[in-house]
CSV table of C-alpha atoms in Angstrom, one decimal:
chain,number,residue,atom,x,y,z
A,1395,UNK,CA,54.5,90.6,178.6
A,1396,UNK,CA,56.8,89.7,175.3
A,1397,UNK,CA,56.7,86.1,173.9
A,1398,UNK,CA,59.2,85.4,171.4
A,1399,UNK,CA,58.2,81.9,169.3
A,1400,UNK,CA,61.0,79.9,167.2
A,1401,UNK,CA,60.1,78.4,164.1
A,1402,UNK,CA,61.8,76.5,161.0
A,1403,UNK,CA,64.2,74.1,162.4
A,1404,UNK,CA,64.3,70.9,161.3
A,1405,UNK,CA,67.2,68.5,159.4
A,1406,UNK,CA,69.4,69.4,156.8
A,1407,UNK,CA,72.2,67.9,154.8
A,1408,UNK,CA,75.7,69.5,154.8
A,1409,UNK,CA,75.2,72.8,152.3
A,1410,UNK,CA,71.5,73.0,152.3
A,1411,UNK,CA,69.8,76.4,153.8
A,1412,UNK,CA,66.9,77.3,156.2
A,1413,UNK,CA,64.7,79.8,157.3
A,1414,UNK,CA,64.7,80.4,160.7
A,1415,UNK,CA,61.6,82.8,162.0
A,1416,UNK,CA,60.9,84.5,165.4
A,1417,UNK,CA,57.5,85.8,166.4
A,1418,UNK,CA,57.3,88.9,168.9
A,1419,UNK,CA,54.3,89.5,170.4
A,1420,UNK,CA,54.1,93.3,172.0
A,1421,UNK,CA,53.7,96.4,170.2
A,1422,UNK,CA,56.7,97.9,170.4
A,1423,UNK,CA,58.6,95.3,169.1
A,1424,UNK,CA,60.0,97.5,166.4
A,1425,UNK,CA,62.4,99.2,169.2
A,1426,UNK,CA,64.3,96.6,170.3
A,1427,UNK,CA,67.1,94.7,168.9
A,1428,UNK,CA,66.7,91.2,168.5
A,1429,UNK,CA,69.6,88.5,168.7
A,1430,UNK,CA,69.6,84.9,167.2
A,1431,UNK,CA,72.1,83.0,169.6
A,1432,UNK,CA,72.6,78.7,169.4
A,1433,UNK,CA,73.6,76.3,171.7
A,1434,UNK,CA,75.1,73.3,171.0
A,1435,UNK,CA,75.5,70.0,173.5
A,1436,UNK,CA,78.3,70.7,176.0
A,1437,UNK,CA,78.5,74.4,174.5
A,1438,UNK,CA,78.1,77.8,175.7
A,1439,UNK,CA,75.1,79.9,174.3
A,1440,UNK,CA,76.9,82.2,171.5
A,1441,UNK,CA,75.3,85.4,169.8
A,1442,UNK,CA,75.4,84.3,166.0
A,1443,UNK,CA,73.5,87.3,164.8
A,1444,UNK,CA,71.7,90.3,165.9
A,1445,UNK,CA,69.6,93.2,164.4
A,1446,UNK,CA,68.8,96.6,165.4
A,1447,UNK,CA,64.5,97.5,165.3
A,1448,UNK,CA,64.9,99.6,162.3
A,1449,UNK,CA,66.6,96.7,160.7
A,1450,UNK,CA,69.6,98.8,159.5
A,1451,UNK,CA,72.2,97.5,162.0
A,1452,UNK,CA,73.7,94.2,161.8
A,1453,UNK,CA,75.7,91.4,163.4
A,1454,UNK,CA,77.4,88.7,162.6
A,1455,UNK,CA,79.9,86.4,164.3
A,1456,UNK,CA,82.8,85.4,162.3
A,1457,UNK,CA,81.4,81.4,162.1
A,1458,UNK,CA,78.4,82.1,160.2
A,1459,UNK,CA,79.5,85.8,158.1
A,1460,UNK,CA,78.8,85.0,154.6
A,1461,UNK,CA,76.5,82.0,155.2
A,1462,UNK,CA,73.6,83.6,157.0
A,1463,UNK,CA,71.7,86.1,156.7
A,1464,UNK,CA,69.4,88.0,159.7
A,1465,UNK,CA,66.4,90.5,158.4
A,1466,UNK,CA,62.9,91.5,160.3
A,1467,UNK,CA,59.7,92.8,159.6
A,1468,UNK,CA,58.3,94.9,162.0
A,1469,UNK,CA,55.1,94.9,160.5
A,1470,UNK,CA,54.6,91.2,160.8
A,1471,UNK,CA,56.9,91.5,164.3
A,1472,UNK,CA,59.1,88.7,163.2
A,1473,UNK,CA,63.2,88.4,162.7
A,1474,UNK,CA,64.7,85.8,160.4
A,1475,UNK,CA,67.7,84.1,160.1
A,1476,UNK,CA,68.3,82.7,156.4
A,1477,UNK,CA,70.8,80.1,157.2
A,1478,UNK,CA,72.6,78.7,153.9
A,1479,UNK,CA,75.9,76.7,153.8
A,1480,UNK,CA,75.1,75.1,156.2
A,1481,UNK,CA,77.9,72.6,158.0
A,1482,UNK,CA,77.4,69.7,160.5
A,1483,UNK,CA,79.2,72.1,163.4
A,1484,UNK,CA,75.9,74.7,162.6
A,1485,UNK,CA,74.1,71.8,164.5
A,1486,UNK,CA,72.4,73.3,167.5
A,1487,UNK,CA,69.3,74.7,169.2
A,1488,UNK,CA,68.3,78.0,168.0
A,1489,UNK,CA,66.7,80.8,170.2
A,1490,UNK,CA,65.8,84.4,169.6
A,1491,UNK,CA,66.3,87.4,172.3
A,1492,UNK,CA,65.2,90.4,173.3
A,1493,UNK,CA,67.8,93.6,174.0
A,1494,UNK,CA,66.0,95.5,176.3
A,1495,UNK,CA,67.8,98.7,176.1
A,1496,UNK,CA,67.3,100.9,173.3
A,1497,UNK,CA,69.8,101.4,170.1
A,1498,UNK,CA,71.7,99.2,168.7
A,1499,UNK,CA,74.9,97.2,170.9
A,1500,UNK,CA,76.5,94.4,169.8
A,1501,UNK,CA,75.9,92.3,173.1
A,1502,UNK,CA,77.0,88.6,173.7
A,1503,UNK,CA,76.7,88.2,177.1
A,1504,UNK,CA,73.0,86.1,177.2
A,1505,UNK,CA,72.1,87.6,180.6
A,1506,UNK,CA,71.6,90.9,179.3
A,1507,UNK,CA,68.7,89.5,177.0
A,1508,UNK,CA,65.3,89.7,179.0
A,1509,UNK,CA,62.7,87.8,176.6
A,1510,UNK,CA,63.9,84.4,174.9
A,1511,UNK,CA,61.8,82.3,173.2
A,1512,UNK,CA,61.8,78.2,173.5
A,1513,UNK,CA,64.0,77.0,171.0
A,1514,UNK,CA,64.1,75.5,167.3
A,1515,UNK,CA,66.3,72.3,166.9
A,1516,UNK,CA,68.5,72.8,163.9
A,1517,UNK,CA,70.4,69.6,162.6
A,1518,UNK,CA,72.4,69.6,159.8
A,1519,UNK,CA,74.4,66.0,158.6
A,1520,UNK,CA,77.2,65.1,156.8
């Protein structure tokens, strides 16, 4: 069993930065790409970043490229997301997935992600 725990949300004014961090349990964490995704009220879950288990792949949707930041440490078996910039419409919940096939994709369909983890609240104000 994988359990993926959020961790770092929290409020923000308009332009400030934070860290957010997601804890894998499991030991072969290090295979699997992990996605950030958000969800605002009324929204659609949307992919914001993702990472492939080496670390040396990278996505970013267009919304967020040049303001944030995703990196992981397998040997801790956690992925950040170094949010800076930040804007008022940057103002949702925060989860972390799992891509259970191997290599890196760049997949935004959420159903195709097997292990999520609760959620951090990210609210940033004007």
């Amino acid at each position: 069993q994988v359990q993926l725990v959020e961790s770092g949300g929290g409020l923000v004014q308009a332009g400030g930065s934070l860290r957010l961090s997601c804890a894998a349990s499991g030991r072969t964490f290090s295979s699997y790409t992990i996605g950030w995704f958000r969800q605002a009220p009324g929204k659609e879950r949307e992919l914001v970043a993702s990472v492939s288990g080496s670390g040396d792949s990278k996505y970013y949707a267009d919304s967020v490229k040049g303001r944030f930041t995703i990196s992981r440490d397998n040997a801790k078996n956690t992925v950040y997301l170094q949010m800076s910039s930040l804007k008022p419409e940057d103002t949702a919940v925060y989860y972390c997935a799992r891509d259970p096939r191997l290599g890196f994709r760049i997949v935004k369909n959420k159903d195709e992600y097997d292990y999520w983890g609760q959620g951090t609240q990210v609210t940033v104000s004007s």
